Short mmCIF file of C-alpha atoms in Angstrom, two decimals:
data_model
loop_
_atom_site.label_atom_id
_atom_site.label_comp_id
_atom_site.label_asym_id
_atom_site.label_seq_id
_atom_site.Cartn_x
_atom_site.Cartn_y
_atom_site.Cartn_z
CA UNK P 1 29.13 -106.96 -179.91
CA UNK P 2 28.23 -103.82 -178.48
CA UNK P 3 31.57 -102.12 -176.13
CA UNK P 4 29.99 -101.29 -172.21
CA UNK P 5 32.82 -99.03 -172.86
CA UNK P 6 32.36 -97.05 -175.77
CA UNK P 7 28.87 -96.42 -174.12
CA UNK P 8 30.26 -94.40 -171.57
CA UNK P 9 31.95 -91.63 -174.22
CA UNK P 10 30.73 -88.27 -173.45
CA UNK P 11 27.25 -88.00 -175.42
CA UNK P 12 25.22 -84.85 -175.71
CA UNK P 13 21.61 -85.38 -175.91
CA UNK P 14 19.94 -83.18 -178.65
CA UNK P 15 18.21 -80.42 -176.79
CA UNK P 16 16.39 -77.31 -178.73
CA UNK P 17 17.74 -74.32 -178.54
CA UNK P 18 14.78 -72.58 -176.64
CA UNK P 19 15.09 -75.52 -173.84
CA UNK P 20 18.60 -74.87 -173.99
CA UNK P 21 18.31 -71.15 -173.04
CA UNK P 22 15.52 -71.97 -169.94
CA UNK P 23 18.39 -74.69 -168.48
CA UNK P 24 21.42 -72.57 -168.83
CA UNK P 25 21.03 -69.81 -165.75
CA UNK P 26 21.52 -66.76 -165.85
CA UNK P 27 25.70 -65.47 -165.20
CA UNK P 28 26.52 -62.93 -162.09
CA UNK P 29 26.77 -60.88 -164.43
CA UNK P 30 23.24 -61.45 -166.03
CA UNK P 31 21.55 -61.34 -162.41
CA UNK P 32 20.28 -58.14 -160.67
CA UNK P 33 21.85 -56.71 -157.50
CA UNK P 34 20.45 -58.09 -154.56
CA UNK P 35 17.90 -60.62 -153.36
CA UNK P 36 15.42 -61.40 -156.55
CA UNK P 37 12.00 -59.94 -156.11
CA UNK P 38 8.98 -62.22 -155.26
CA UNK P 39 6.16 -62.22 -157.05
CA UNK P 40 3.52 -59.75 -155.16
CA UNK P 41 0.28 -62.42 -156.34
CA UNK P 42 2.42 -65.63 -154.76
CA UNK P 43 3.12 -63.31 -151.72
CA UNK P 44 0.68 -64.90 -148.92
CA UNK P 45 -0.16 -62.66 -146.46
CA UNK P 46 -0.78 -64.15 -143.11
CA UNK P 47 -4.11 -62.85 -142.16
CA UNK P 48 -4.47 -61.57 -138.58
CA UNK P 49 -7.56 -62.87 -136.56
CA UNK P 50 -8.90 -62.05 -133.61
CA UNK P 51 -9.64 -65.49 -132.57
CA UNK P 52 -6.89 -66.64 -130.58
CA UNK P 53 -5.25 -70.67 -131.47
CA UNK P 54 -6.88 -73.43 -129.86
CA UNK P 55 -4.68 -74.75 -126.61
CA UNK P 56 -3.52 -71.82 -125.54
CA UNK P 57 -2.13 -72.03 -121.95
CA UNK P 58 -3.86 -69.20 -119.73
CA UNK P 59 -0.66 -67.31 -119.28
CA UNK P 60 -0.04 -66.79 -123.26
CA UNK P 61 -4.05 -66.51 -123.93
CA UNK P 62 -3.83 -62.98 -121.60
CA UNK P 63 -0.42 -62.21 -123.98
CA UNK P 64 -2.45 -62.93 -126.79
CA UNK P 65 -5.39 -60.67 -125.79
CA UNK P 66 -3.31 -57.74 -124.65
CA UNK P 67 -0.91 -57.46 -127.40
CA UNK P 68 -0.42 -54.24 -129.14
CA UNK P 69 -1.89 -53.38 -132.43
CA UNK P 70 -0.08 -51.58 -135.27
CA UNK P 71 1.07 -48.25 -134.60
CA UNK P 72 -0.91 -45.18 -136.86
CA UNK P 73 0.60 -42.45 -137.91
CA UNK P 74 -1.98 -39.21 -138.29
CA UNK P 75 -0.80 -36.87 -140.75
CA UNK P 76 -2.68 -33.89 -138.60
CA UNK P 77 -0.76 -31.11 -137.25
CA UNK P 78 -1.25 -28.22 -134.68
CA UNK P 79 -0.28 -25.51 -136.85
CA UNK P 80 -3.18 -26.46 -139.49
CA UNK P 81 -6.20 -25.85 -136.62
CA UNK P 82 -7.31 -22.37 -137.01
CA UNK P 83 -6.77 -20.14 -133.80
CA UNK P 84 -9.92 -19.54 -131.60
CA UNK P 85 -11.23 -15.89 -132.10
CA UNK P 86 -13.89 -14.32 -129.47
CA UNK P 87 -16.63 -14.68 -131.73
CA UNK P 88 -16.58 -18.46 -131.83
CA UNK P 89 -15.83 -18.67 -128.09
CA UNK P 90 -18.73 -16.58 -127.18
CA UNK P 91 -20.89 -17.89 -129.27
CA UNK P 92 -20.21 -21.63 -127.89
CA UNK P 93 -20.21 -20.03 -124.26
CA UNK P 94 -23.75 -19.08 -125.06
CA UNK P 95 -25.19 -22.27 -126.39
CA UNK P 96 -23.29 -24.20 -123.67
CA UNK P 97 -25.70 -25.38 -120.68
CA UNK P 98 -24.07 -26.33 -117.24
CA UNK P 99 -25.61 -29.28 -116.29
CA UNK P 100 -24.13 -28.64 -112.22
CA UNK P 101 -25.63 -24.57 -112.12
CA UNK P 102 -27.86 -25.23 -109.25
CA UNK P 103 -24.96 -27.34 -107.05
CA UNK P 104 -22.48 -24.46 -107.78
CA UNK P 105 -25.14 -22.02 -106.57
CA UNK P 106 -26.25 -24.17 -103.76
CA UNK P 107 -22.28 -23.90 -103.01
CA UNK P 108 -22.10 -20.18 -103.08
CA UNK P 109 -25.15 -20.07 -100.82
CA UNK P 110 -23.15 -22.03 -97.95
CA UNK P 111 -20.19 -20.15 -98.34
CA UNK P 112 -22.67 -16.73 -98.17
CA UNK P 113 -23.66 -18.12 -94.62
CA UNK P 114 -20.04 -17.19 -93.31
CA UNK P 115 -20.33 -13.78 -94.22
CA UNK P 116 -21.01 -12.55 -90.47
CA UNK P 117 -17.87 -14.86 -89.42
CA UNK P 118 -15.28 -13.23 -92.25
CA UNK P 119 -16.75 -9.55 -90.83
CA UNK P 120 -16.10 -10.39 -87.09
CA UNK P 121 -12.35 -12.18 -87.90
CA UNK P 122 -11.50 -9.14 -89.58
CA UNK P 123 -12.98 -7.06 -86.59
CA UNK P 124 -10.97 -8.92 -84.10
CA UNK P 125 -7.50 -8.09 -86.31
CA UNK P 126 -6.96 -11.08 -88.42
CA UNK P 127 -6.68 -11.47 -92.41
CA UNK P 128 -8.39 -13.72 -94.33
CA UNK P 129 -6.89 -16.11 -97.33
CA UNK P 130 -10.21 -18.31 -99.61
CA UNK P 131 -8.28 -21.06 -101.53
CA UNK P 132 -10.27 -24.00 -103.13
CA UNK P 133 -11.24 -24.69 -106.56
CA UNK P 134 -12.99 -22.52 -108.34
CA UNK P 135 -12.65 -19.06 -109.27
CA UNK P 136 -13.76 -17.12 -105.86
CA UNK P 137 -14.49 -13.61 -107.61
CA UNK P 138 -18.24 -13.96 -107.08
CA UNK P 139 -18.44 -14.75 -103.59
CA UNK P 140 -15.84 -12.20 -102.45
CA UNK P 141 -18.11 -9.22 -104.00
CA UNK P 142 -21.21 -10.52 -102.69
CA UNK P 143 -19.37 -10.11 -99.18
CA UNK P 144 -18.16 -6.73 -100.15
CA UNK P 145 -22.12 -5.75 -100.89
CA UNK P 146 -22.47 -6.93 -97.08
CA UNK P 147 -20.42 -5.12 -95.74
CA UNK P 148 -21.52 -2.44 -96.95
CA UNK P 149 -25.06 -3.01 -96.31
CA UNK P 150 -24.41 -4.21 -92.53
CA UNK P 151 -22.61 -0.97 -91.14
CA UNK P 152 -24.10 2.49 -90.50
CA UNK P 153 -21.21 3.72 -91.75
CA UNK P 154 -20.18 1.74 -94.54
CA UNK P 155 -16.02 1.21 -94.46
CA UNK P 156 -14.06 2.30 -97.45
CA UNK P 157 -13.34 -1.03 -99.86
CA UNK P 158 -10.60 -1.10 -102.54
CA UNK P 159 -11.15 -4.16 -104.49
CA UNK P 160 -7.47 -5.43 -106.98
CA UNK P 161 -7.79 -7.38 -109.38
CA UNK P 162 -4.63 -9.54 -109.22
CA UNK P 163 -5.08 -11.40 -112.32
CA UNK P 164 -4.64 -8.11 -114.60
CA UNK P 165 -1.36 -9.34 -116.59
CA UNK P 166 -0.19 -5.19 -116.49
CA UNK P 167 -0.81 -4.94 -112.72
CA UNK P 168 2.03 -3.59 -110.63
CA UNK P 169 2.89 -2.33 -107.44
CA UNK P 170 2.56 1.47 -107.93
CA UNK P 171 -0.71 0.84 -109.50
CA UNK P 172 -2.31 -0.75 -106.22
CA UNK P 173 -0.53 1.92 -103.85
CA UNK P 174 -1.52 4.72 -106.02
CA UNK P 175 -5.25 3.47 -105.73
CA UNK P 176 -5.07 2.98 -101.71
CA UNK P 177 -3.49 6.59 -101.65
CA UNK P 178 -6.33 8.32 -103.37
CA UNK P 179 -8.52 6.68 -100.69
CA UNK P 180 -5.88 7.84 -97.80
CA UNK P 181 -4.33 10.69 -98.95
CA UNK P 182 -5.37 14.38 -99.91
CA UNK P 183 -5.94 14.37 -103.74
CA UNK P 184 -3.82 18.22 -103.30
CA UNK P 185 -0.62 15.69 -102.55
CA UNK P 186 1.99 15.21 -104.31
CA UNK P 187 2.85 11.42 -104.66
CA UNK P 188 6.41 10.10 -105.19
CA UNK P 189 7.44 8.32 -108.19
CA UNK P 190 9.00 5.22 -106.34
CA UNK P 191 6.72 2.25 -104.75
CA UNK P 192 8.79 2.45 -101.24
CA UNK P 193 8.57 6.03 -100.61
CA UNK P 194 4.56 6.19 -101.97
CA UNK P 195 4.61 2.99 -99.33
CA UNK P 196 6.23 4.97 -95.85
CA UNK P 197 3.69 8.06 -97.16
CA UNK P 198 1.06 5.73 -96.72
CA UNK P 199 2.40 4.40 -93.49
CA UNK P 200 3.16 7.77 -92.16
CA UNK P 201 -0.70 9.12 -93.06
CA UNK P 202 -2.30 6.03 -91.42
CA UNK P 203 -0.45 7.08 -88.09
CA UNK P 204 -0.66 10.77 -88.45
CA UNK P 205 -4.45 11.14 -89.43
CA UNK P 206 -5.86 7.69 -89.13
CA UNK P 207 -9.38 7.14 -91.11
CA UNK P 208 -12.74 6.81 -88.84
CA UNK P 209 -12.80 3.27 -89.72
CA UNK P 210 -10.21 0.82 -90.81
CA UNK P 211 -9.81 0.25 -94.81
CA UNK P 212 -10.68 -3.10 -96.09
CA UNK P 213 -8.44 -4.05 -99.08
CA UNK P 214 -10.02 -7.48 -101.09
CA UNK P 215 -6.87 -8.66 -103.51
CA UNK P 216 -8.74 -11.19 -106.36
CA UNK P 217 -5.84 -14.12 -107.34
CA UNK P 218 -3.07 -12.79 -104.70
CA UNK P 219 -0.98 -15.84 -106.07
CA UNK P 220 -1.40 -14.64 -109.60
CA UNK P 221 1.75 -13.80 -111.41
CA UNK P 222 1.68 -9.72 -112.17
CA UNK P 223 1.82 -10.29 -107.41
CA UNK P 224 4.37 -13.35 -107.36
CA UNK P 225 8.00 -11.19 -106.95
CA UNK P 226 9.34 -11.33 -103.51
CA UNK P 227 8.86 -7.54 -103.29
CA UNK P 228 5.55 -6.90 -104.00
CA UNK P 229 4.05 -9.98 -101.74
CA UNK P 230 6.96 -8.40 -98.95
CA UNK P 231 4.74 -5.13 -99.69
CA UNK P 232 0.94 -6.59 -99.23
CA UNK P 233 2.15 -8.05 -95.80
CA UNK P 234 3.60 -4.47 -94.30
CA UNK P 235 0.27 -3.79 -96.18
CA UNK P 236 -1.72 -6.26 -93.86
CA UNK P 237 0.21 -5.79 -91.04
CA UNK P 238 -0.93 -2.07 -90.55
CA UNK P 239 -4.09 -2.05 -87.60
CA UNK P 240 -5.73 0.84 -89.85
CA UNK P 241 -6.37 -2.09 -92.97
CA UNK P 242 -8.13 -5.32 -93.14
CA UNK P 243 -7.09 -7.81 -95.99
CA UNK P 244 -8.96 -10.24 -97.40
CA UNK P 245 -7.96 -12.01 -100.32
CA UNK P 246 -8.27 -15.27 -103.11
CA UNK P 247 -5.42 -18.44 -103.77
CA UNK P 248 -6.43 -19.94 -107.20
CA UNK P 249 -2.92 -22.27 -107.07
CA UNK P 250 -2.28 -25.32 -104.90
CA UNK P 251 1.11 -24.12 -103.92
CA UNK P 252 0.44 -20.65 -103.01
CA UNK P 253 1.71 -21.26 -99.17
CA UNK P 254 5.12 -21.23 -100.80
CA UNK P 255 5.09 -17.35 -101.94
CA UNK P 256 5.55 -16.52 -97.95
CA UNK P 257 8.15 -17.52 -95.19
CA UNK P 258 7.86 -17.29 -91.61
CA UNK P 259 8.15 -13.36 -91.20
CA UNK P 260 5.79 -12.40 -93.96
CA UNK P 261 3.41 -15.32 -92.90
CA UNK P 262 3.70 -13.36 -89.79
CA UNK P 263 3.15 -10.03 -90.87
CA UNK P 264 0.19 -11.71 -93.00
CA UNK P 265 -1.80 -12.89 -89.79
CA UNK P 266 -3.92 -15.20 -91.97
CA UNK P 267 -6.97 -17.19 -91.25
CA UNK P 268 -7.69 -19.70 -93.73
CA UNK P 269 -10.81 -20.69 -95.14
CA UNK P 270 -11.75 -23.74 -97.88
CA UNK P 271 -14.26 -21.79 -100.20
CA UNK P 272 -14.36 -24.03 -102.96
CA UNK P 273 -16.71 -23.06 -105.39
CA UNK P 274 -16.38 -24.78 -108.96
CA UNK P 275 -17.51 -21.65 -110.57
CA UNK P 276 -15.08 -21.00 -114.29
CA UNK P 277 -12.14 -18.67 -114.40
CA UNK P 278 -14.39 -16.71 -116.72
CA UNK P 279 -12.46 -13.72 -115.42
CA UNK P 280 -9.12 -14.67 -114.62
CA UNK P 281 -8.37 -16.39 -117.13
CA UNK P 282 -8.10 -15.47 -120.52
CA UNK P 283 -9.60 -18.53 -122.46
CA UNK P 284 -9.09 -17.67 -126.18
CA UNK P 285 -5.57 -16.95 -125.69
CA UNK P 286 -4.62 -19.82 -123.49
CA UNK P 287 -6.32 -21.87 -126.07
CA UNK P 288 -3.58 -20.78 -128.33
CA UNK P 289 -1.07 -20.64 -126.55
CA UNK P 290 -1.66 -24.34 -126.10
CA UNK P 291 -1.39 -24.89 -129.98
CA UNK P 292 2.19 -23.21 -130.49
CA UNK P 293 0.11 -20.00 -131.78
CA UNK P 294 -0.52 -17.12 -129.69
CA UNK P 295 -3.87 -15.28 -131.34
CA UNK P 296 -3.23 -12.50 -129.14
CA UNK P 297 0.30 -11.64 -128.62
CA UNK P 298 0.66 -9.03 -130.88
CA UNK P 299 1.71 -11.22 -133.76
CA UNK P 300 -1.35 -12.63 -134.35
CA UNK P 301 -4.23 -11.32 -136.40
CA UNK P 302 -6.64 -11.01 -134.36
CA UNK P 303 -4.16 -9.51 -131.42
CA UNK P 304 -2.98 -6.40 -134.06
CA UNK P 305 -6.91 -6.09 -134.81
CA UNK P 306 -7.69 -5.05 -131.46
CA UNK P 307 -4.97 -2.86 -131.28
CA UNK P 308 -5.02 -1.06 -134.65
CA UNK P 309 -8.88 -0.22 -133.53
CA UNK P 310 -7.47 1.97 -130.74
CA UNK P 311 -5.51 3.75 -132.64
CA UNK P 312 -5.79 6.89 -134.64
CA UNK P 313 -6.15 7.30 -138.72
CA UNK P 314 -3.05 7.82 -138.96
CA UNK P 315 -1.36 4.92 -137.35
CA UNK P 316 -3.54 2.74 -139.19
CA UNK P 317 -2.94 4.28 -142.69
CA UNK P 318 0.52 3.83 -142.10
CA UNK P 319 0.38 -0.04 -140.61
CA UNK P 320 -1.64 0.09 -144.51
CA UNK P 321 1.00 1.16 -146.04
CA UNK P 322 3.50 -1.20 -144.55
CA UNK P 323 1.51 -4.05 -144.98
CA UNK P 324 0.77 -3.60 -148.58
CA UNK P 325 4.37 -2.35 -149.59
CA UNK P 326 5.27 -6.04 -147.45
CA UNK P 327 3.24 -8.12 -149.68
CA UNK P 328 3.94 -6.73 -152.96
CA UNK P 329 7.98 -7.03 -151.96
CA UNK P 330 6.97 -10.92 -151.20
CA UNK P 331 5.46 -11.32 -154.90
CA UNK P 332 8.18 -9.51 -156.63
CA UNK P 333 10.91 -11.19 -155.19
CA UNK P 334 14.03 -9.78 -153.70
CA UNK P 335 15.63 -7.03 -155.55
CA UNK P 336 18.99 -5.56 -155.18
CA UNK P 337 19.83 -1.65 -153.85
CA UNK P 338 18.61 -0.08 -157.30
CA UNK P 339 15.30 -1.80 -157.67
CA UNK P 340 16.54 -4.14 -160.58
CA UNK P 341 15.74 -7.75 -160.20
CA UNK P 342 18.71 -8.94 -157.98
CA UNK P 343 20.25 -11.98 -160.13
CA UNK P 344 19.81 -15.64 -159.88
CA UNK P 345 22.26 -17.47 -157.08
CA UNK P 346 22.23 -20.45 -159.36
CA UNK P 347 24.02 -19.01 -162.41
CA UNK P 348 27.67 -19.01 -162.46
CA UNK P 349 27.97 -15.49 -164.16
CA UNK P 350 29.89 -17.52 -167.30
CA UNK P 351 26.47 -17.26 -169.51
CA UNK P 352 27.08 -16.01 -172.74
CA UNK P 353 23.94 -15.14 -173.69
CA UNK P 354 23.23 -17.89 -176.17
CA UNK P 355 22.19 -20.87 -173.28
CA UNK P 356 24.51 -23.59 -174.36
CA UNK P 357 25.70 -25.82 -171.42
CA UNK P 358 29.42 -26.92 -171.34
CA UNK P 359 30.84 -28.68 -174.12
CA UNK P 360 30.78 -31.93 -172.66
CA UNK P 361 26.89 -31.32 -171.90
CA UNK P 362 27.72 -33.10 -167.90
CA UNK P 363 25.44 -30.94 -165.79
CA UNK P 364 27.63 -29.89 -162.64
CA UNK P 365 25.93 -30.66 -159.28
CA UNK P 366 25.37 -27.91 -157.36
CA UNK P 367 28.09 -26.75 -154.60
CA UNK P 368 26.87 -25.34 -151.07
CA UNK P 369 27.13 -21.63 -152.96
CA UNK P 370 24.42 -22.30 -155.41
CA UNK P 371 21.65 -24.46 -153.93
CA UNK P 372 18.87 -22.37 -153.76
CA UNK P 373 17.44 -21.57 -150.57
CA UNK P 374 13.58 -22.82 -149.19
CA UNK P 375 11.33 -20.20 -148.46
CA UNK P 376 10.17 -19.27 -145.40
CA UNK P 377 8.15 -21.57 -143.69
CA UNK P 378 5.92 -19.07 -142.38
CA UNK P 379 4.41 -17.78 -146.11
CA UNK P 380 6.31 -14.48 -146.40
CA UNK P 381 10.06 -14.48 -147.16
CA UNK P 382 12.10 -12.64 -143.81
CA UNK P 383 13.80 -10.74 -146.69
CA UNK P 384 10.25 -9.34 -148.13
CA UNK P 385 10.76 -6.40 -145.99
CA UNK P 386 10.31 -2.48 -147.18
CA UNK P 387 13.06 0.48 -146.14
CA UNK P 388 12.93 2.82 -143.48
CA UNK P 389 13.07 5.84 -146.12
CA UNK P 390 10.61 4.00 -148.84
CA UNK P 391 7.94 3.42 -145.95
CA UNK P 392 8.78 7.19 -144.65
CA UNK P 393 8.33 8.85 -148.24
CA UNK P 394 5.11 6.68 -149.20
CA UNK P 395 3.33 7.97 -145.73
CA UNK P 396 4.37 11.44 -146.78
CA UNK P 397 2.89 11.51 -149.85
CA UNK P 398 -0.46 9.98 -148.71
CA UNK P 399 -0.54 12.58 -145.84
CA UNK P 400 -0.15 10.40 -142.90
CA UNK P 401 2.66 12.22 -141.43
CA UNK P 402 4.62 15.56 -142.26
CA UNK P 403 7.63 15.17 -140.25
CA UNK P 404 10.39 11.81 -139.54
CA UNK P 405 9.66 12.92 -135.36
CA UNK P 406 6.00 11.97 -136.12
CA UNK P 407 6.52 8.87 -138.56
CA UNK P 408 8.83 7.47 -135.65
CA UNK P 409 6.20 8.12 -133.19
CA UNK P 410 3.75 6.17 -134.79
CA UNK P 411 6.63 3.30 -135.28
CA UNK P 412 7.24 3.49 -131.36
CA UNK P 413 3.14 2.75 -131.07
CA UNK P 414 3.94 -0.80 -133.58
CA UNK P 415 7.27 -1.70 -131.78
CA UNK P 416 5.72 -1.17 -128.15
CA UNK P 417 3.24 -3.99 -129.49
CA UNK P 418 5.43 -5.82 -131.42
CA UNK P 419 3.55 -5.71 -134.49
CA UNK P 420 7.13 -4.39 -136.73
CA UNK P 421 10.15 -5.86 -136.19
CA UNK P 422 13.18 -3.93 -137.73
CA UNK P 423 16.71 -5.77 -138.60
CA UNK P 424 19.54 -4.37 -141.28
CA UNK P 425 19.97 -5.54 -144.57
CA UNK P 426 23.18 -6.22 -146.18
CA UNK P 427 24.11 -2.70 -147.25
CA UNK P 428 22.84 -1.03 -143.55
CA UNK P 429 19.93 -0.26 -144.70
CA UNK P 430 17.07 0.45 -141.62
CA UNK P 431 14.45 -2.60 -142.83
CA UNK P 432 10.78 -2.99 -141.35
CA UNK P 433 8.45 -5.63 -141.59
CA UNK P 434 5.12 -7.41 -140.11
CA UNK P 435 6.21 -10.45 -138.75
CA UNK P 436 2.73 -12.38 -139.75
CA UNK P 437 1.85 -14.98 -142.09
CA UNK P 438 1.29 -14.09 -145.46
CA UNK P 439 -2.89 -15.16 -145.11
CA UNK P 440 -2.80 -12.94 -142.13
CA UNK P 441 -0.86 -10.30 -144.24
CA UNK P 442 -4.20 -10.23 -146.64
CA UNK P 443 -6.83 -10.76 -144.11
CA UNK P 444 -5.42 -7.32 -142.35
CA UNK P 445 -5.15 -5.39 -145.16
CA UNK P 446 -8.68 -6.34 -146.48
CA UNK P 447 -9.82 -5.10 -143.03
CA UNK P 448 -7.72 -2.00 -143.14
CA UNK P 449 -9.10 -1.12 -146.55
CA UNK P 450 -12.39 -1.87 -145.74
#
């Protein structure tokens, strides 16, 4: 009689040894780090449709429609666009058509019919201010060409061009004294005393007819210091002138308080004209200016091109010079004070010669000492530079210069410019060098050679 007991005695099954392996699992030990990896062919991905579920209450059907999408990343950057030259903005100036050319000149025609009102305000003592949008520069020397068409005797117009970025003080007194004042006079160096000279010659020997002074852009900034706009008003305060001038900025009331808005005595007139700061404005360099790149500050190519065409042979065989001693520095490398290769910052000085590592053949990491440094970001290394007495003896023996007064002369014209920057080395050494990037390096000296 079979035992219910002896049944219940621990039996093993026979199981294969390969079915044996796939039930055992696998020990902590056996098992990865982390959460086990998903097959990517099982993965279902949820596909997004535009369709939105059936059901929706109104309220979560707007949610639906209006939520955001997935955010894109563009891989574009500023300082990849090429800078805007003059050639490309003149030529897409030319083939550009403005559709609105006959309502802007309809414009300047209805402005044109206040001509006779401007003449008799100015007549009667006041000053006039134009504000509006749009640059102004046309209209104001269309009413200087009436002016002097409408007298016998046609009054004496100084036009200023405000906008110029080097315009200062002395230069617009200087140009109202050689209307005013005896060419045979001496005039002083500082704007307040050239200012009372004028003063005192109005009142001494006024002219037959009052001077009209027309000031394009008064708000610009070369006119925007306290002193100068404290100047135009004893300017325009004077019976003997007549000012008439441009606002291009909406907050140009602010440049004046209540005395020089006073002395001023202006009437105001909306001349709004839509017409582009063609003038005023310097297009190809606020262009860049906009991208983090100025073209034209003198650390730009096309900026030193302009400026290296003004000057002599000499000035640009030595910028030559520079430049090429700057770019074969950059290829070579630095080098120490004799000329020899200056020696890798990642050796340890322990070499022996025969290139075996350390016995144990463990690399050591690198310490803070001996990481090699990135280059520059800007193509040429800001230690590619060439000496002060290198530069001086290679312009000596091509004949630029014969003396160090002279070299340094034609230095002061690159400094003034900012087209060579100058720093010390390490040992004191006087260093120079063009602070462009190393494709405008090459484009420069190609033109230079050329």
């Amino acid at each position: 009689i079979w035992d219910e007991d002896e049944g219940s005695e621990d039996e093993v099954p026979d199981i294969a040894e390969e079915d044996l392996d796939a039930v055992i699992p696998d020990t902590p030990s056996k098992r990865g780090r982390g959460r086990p990896k998903k097959d990517p062919t099982q993965i279902k991905r949820r596909k997004r449709s535009p369709t939105p579920p059936q059901n929706l209450p109104p309220h979560e059907q707007y949610f639906f429609q209006n939520r955001p999408g997935g955010t894109k990343t563009s891989s574009n950057t500023l300082s990849s666009l090429s800078l805007l030259n003059h050639e490309d903005y003149f030529a897409q100036l030319k083939a550009y058509t403005d559709p609105h050319a006959n309502a802007k000149g309809f414009l300047q025609d209805l402005h044109a019919r206040s001509f006779d009102q401007w003449a008799f305000e100015l007549r009667l003592g006041f000053n006039i201010c134009l504000y509006g949008w749009g640059s102004k520069r046309d209209l104001v020397m269309k009413f200087a060409e009436h002016l002097h068409h409408t007298f016998d005797t046609p009054p004496k117009i100084v036009v200023v061009n405000g906008y110029t970025s080097t315009l200062t003080l002395r230069d617009i007194l200087n140009t109202l004294a050689s209307q005013i004042i005896p060419k045979s006079a001496k005039l002083p160096a500082q704007p307040p005393a050239l200012l009372d000279l004028l003063f005192s010659t109005l009142s001494t020997s006024p002219p037959p007819a009052p001077l009209t002074l027309l000031i394009h852009s008064l708000d610009a900034p070369p006119l925007r210091r306290p002193s100068t706009q404290a100047a135009i008003a004893r300017l325009a305060a004077h019976p003997a002138i007549r000012l008439l001038a441009t606002a291009d900025t909406p907050t140009f009331p602010l440049l004046w308080d209540l005395s020089l808005r006073a002395q001023l005595n202006f009437l105001f007139h909306d001349c709004t004209t839509f017409a582009d700061y063609s003038v005023e404005l310097d297009v190809v360099e606020e262009v860049n200016s906009l991208l983090g790149r100025s073209g034209r500050r003198i650390g730009g190519r096309d900026g030193a091109g302009y400026v290296l065409r003004s000057l002599p042979e000499n000035a640009r065989s030595l910028f030559r010079i520079l430049v090429a001693e700057q770019l074969a520095a950059s290829e070579s490398g630095p080098h120490n004070a004799n000329g020899d290769a200056a020696p890798d910052p990642n050796s340890d000085g322990d070499d022996d010669g025969n290139g075996d590592d350390d016995d144990d053949g463990m690399l050591e990491p690198p310490t803070p000492s001996r990481r090699k440094r990135k280059p520059a970001a800007n193509g040429v290394a800001a230690a590619s530079g060439v000496e002060y007495r290198l530069l001086y003896h290679k312009a000596v023996e091509e004949f630029v210069c014969s003396s160090e007064m002279a070299f340094r002369t034609l230095l002061k014209e690159f400094h003034d410019h900012q087209m060579v920057e100058t720093r010390r080395d390490g040992l004191g050494a006087e260093v120079l060098w063009v602070p462009f990037r190393r494709d405008e390096l090459e484009a420069l000296l190609e033109e230079l050679v050329g």
